[in-house]
mmCIF file of C-alpha atoms in Angstrom:
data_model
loop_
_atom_site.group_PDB
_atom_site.id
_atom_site.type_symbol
_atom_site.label_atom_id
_atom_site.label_comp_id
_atom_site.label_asym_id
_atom_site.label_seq_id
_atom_site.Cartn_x
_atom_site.Cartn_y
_atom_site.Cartn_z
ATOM 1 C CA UNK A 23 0.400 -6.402 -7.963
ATOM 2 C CA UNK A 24 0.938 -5.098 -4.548
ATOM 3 C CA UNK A 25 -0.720 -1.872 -4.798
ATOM 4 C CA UNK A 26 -4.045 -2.686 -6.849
ATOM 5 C CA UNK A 27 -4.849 -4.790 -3.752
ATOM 6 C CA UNK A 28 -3.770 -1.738 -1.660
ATOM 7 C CA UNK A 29 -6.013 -0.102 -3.444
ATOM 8 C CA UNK A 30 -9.054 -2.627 -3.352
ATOM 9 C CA UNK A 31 -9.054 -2.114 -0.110
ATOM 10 C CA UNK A 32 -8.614 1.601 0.073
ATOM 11 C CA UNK A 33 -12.154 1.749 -2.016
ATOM 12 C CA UNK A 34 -14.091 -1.383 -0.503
ATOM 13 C CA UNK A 35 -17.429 -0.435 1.267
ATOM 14 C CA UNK A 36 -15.951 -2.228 4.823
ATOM 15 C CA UNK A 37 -14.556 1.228 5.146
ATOM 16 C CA UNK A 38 -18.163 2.511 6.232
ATOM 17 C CA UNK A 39 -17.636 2.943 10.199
ATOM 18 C CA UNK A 40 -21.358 1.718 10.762
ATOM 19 C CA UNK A 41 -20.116 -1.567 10.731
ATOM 20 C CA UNK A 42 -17.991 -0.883 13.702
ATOM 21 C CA UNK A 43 -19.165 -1.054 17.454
ATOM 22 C CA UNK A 44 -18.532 1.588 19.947
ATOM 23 C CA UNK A 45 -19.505 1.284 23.468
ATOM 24 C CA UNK A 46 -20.114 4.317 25.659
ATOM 25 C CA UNK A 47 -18.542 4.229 29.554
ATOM 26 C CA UNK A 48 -20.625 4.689 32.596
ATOM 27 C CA UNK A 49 -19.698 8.407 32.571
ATOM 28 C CA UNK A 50 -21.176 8.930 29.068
ATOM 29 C CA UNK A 51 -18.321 9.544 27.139
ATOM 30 C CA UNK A 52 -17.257 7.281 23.746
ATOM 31 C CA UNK A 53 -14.895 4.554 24.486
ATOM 32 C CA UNK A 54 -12.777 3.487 21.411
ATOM 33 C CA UNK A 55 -13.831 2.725 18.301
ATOM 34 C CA UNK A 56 -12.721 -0.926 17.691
ATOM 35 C CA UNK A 57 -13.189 -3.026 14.446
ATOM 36 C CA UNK A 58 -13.817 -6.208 12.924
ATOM 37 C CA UNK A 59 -10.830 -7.054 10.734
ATOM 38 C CA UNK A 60 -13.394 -7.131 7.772
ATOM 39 C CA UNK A 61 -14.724 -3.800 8.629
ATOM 40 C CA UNK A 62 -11.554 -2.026 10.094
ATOM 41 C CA UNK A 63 -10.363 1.108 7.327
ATOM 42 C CA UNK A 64 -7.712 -0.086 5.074
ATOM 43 C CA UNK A 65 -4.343 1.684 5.014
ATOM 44 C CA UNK A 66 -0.733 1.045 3.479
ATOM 45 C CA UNK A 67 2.779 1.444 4.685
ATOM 46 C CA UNK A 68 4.325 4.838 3.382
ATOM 47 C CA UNK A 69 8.377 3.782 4.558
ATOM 48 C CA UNK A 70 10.535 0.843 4.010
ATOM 49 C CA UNK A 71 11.428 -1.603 7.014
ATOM 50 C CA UNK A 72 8.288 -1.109 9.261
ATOM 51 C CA UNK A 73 7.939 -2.774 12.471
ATOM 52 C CA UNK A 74 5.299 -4.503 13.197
ATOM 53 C CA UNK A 75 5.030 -4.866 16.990
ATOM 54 C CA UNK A 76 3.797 -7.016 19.417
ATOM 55 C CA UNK A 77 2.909 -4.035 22.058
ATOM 56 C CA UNK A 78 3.116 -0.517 21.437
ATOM 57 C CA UNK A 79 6.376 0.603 22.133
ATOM 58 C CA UNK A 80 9.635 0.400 20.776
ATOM 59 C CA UNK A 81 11.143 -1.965 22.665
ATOM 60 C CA UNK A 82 8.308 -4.120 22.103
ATOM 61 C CA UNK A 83 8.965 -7.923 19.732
ATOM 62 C CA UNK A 84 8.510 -7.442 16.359
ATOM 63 C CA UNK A 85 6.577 -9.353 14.555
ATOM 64 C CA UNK A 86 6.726 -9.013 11.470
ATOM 65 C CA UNK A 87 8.808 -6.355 9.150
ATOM 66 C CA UNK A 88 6.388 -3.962 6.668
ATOM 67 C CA UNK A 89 7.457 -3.101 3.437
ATOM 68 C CA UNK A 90 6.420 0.206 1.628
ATOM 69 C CA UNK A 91 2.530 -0.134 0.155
ATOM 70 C CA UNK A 92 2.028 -3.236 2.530
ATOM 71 C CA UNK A 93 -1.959 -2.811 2.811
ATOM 72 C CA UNK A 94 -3.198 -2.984 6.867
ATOM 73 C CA UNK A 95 -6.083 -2.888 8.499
ATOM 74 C CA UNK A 96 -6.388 -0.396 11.262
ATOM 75 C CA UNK A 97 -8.363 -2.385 14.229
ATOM 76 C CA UNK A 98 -8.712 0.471 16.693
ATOM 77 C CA UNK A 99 -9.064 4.440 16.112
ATOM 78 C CA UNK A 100 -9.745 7.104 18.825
ATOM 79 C CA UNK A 101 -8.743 5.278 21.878
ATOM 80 C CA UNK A 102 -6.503 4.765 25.189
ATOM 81 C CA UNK A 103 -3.134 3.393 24.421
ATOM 82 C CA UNK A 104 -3.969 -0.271 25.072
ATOM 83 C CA UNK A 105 -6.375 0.248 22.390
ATOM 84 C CA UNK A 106 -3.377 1.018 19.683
ATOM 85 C CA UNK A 107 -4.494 4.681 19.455
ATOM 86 C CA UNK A 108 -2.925 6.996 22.061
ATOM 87 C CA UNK A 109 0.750 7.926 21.276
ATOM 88 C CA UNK A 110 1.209 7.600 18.141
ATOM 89 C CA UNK A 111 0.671 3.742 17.799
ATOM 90 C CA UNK A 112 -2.523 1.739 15.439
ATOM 91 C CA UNK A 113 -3.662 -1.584 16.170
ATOM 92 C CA UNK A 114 -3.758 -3.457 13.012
ATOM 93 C CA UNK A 115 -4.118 -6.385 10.751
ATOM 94 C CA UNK A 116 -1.348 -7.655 8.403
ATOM 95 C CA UNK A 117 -2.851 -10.551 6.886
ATOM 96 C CA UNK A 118 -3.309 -13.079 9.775
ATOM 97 C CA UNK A 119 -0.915 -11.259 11.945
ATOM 98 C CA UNK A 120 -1.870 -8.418 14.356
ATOM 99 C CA UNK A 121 0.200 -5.919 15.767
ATOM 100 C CA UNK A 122 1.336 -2.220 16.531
ATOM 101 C CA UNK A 123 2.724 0.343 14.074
ATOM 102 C CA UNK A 124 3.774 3.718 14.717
ATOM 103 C CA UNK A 125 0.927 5.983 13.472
ATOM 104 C CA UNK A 126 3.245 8.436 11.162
ATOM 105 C CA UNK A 127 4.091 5.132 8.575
ATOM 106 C CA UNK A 128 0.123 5.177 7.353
ATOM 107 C CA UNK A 129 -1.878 6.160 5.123
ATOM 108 C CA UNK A 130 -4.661 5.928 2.976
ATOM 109 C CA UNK A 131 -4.414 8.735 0.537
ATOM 110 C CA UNK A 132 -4.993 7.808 -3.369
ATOM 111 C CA UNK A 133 -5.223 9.853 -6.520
ATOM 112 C CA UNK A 134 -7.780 9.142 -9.310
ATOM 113 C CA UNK A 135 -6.605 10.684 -12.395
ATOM 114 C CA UNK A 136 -9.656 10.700 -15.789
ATOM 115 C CA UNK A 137 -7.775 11.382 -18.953
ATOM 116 C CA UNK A 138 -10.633 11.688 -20.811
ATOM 117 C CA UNK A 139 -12.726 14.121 -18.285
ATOM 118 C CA UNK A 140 -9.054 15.476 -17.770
ATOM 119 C CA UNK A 141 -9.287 15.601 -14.015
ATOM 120 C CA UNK A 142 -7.618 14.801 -11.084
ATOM 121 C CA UNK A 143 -9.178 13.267 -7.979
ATOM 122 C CA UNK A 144 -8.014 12.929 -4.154
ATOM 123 C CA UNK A 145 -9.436 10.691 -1.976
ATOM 124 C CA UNK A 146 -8.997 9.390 1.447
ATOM 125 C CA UNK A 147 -10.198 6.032 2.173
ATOM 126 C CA UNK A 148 -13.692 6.196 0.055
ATOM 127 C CA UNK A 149 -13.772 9.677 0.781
ATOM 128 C CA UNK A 150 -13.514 12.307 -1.701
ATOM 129 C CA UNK A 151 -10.528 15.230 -0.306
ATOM 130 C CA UNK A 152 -10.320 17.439 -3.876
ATOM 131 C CA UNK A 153 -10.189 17.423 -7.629
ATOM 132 C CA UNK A 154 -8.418 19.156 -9.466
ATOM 133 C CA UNK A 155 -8.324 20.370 -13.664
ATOM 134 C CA UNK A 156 -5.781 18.309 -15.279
ATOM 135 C CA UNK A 157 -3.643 19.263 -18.651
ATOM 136 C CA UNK A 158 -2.535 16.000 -20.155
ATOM 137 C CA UNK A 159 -1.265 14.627 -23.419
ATOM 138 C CA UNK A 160 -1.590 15.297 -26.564
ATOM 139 C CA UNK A 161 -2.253 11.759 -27.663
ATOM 140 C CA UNK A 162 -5.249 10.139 -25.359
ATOM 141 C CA UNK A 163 -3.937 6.577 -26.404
ATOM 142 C CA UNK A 164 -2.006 4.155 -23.428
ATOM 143 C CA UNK A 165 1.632 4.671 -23.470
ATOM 144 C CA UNK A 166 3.423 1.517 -25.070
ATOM 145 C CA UNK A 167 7.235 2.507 -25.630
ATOM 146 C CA UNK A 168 9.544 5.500 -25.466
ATOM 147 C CA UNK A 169 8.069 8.679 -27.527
ATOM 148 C CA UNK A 170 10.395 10.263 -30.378
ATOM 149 C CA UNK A 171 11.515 13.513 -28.634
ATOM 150 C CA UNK A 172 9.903 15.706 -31.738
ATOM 151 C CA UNK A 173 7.127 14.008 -31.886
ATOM 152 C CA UNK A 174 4.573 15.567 -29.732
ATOM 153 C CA UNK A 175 1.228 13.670 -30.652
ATOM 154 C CA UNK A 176 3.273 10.524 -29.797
ATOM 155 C CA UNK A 177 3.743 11.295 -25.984
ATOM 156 C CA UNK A 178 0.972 9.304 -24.305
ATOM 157 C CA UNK A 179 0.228 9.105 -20.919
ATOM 158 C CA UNK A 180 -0.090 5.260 -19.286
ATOM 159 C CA UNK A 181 -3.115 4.089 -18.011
ATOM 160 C CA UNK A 182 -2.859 1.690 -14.511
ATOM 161 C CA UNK A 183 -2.333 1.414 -11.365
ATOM 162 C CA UNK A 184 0.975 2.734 -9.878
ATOM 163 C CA UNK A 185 2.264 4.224 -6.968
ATOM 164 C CA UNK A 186 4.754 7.613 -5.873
ATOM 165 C CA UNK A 187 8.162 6.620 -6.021
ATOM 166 C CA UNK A 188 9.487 9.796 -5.634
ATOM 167 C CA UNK A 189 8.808 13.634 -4.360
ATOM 168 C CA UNK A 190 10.508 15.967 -6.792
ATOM 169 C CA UNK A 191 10.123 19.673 -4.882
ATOM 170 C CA UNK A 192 13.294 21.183 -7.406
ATOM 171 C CA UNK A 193 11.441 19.860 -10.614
ATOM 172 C CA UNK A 194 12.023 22.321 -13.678
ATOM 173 C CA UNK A 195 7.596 21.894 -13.935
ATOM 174 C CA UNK A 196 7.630 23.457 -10.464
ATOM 175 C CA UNK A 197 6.888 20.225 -8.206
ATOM 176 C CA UNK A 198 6.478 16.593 -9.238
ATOM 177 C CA UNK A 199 5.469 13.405 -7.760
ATOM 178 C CA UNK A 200 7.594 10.689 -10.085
ATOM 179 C CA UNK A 201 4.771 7.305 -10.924
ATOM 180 C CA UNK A 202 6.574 4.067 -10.845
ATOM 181 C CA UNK A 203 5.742 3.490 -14.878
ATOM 182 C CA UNK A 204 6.901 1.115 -16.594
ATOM 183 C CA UNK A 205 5.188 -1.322 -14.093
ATOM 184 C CA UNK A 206 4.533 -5.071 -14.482
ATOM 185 C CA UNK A 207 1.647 -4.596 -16.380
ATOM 186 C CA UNK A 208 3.182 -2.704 -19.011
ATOM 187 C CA UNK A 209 6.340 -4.617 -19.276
ATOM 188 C CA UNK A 210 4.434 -8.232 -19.594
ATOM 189 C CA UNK A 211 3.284 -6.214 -22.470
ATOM 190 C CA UNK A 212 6.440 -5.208 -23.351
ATOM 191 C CA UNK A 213 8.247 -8.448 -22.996
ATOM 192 C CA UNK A 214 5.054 -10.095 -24.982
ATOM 193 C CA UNK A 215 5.682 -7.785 -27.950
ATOM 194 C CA UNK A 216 9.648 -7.807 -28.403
ATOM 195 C CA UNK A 217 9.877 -4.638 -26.842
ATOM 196 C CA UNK A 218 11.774 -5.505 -24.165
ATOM 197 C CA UNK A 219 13.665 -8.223 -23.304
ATOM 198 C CA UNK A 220 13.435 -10.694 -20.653
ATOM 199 C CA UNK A 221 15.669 -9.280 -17.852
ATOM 200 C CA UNK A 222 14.359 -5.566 -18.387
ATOM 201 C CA UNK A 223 10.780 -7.872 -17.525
ATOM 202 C CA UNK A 224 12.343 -8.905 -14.816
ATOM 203 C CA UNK A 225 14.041 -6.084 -13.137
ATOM 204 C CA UNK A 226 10.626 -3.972 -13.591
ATOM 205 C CA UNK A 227 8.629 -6.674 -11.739
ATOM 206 C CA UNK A 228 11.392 -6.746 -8.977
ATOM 207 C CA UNK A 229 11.591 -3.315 -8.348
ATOM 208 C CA UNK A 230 7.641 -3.099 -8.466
ATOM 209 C CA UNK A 231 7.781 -6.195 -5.359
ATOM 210 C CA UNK A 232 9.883 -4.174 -3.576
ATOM 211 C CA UNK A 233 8.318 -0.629 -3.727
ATOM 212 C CA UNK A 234 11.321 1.026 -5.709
ATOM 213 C CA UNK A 235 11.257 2.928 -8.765
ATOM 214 C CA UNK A 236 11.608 0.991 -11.816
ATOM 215 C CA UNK A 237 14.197 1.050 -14.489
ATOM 216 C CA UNK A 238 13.548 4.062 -16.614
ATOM 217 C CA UNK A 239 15.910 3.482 -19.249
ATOM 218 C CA UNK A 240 13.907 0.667 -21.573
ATOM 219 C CA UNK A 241 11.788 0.929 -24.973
ATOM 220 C CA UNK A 242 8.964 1.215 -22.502
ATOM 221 C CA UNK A 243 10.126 5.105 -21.455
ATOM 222 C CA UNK A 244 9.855 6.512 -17.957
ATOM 223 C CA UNK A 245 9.788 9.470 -15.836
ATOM 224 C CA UNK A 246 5.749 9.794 -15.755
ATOM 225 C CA UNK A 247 4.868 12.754 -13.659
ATOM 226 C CA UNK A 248 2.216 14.540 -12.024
ATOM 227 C CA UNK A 249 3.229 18.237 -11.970
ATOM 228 C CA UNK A 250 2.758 21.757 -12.012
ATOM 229 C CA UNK A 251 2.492 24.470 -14.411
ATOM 230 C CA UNK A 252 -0.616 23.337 -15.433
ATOM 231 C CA UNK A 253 -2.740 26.042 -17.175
ATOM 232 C CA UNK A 254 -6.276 24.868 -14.906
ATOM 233 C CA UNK A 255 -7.578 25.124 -18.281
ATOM 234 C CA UNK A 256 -7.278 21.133 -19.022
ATOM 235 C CA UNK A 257 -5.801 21.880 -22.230
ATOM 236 C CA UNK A 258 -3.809 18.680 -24.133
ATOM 237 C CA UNK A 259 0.233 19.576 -24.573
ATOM 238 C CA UNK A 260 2.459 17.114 -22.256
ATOM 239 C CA UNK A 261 4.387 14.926 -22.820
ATOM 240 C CA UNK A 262 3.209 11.936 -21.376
ATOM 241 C CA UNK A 263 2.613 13.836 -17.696
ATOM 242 C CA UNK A 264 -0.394 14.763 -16.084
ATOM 243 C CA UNK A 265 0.111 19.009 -15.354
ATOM 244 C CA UNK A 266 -1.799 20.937 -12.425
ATOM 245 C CA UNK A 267 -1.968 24.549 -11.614
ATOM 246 C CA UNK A 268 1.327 25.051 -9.267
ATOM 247 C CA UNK A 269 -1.250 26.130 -6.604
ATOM 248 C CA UNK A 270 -2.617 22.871 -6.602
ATOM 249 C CA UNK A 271 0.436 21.170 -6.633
ATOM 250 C CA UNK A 272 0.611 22.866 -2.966
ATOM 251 C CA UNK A 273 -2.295 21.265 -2.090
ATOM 252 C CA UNK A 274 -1.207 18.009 -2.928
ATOM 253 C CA UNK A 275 1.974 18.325 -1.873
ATOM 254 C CA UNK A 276 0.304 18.047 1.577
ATOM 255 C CA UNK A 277 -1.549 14.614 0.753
ATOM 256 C CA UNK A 278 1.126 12.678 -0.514
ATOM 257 C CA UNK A 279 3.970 10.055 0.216
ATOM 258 C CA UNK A 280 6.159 7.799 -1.432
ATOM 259 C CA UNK A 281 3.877 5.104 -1.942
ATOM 260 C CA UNK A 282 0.697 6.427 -2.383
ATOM 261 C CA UNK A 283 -1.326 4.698 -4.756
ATOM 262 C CA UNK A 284 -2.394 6.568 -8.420
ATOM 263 C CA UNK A 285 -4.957 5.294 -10.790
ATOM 264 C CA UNK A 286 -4.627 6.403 -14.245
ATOM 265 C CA UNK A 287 -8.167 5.987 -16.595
ATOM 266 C CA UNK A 288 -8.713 6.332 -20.031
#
């Protein structure tokens, strides 16, 4: 899946900056910081249709076209504009290709969310941002089909790797951030175990390729959220969604895109 190895790189130790080399001018101040591919931060694409370009500007070629949650490597940080920096342009590394993207199309925001500690975790790169108390479930179990709408201890929230499909600011919990559950995890389960059929299989992997928001309307359920009216007490009563304090929903709502990687543990 696209964005586990987004997120693999999000997390991997090349991220530490000691690896990179900076050279100072004959005046004393820092010239730009400029990577190995290896050690360059990782980042992913945050809108559909990218352009990858071979200079940076607009009438540049373009190389290649970026898809949302496309993992990059950013080659050059803090420098003059032939350096991919200076405005608003990144040098980077799409697998063997390298090229210029507009600045405003990356990040590398993530969420961690711990069911069991009942927490919520935002990082940047390998750096903890904030962490927030998290209401969840009443079940702790994975989520495996569609809950009974009466049935409260069967609402489970799923555990994976998914991504922000959707910003929800009118959401009747406040604010929401919509997960792209079912994914292709969960519906290889599905499929396995007669709970879906083949095509729903397929139309969940497709729309998982392509960075859209899956079909919602399967055995497997849908609609996962992260958002507000949390009690910050980390008390168990959703169903199926992870709830934060609406303050800290506001916080968040700062950090994240559509695309932004979320981790969901046991």
């Amino acid at each position: 899946m696209r964005q586990l190895a987004v997120l693999v790189l999000l997390v991997a130790p090349a991220l530490a900056s000691a690896q990179a080399s900076r050279e100072v001018s004959a005046v004393g101040a820092p010239a730009p910081v400029v990577y190995d591919v290896d050690a360059a931060p990782a980042y992913y694409v945050t809108e559909r249709g990218v352009a990858l370009r071979e200079a940076p500007h607009e009438n540049a070629r373009t190389l290649a076209t970026l898809r949302t949650r496309d993992g990059v490597r950013v080659l050059a940080e803090d420098g003059a504009p032939a350096d991919g920096f200076a405005h608003g342009w990144r040098l980077v590394q799409w697998g063997e290709t390298r090229g210029y993207v507009r600045a405003g199309t990356l990040s590398n925001v993530w969420i961690r969310v711990d069911k069991s500690e009942r927490m919520t975790y935002v990082y940047r790169g390998a750096e903890l941002l904030r962490e927030f108390p998290a209401d969840v479930s009443v079940s702790p179990e994975d989520k495996v089909r569609r809950s009974g709408q009466e049935e409260l201890e069967h609402y489970r929230i799923p555990e994976g790797t998914f991504f922000v499909t959707r910003l929800n600011p009118n959401s009747s919990y406040y604010r929401a951030f919509v997960l792209s559950y079912p994914g292709p995890a969960h519906a290889l389960r599905g499929v396995r175990d007669g709970i879906i059929t083949q095509a729903q299989y397929e139309a969940i992997a497709r729309a998982d390729r392509e960075g859209l928001e899956p079909p919602m309307n399967t055995a497997l359920g849908g609609l996962i959220e992260i958002h507000g009216h949390g009690s910050g007490r980390q008390r168990a009563w959703t169903r199926g969604c992870v709830a934060l304090r609406n303050v800290h929903m506001d916080e968040l709502w700062a950090y994240v895109e559509v695309g932004t990687p979320v981790v969901i543990e046991p």
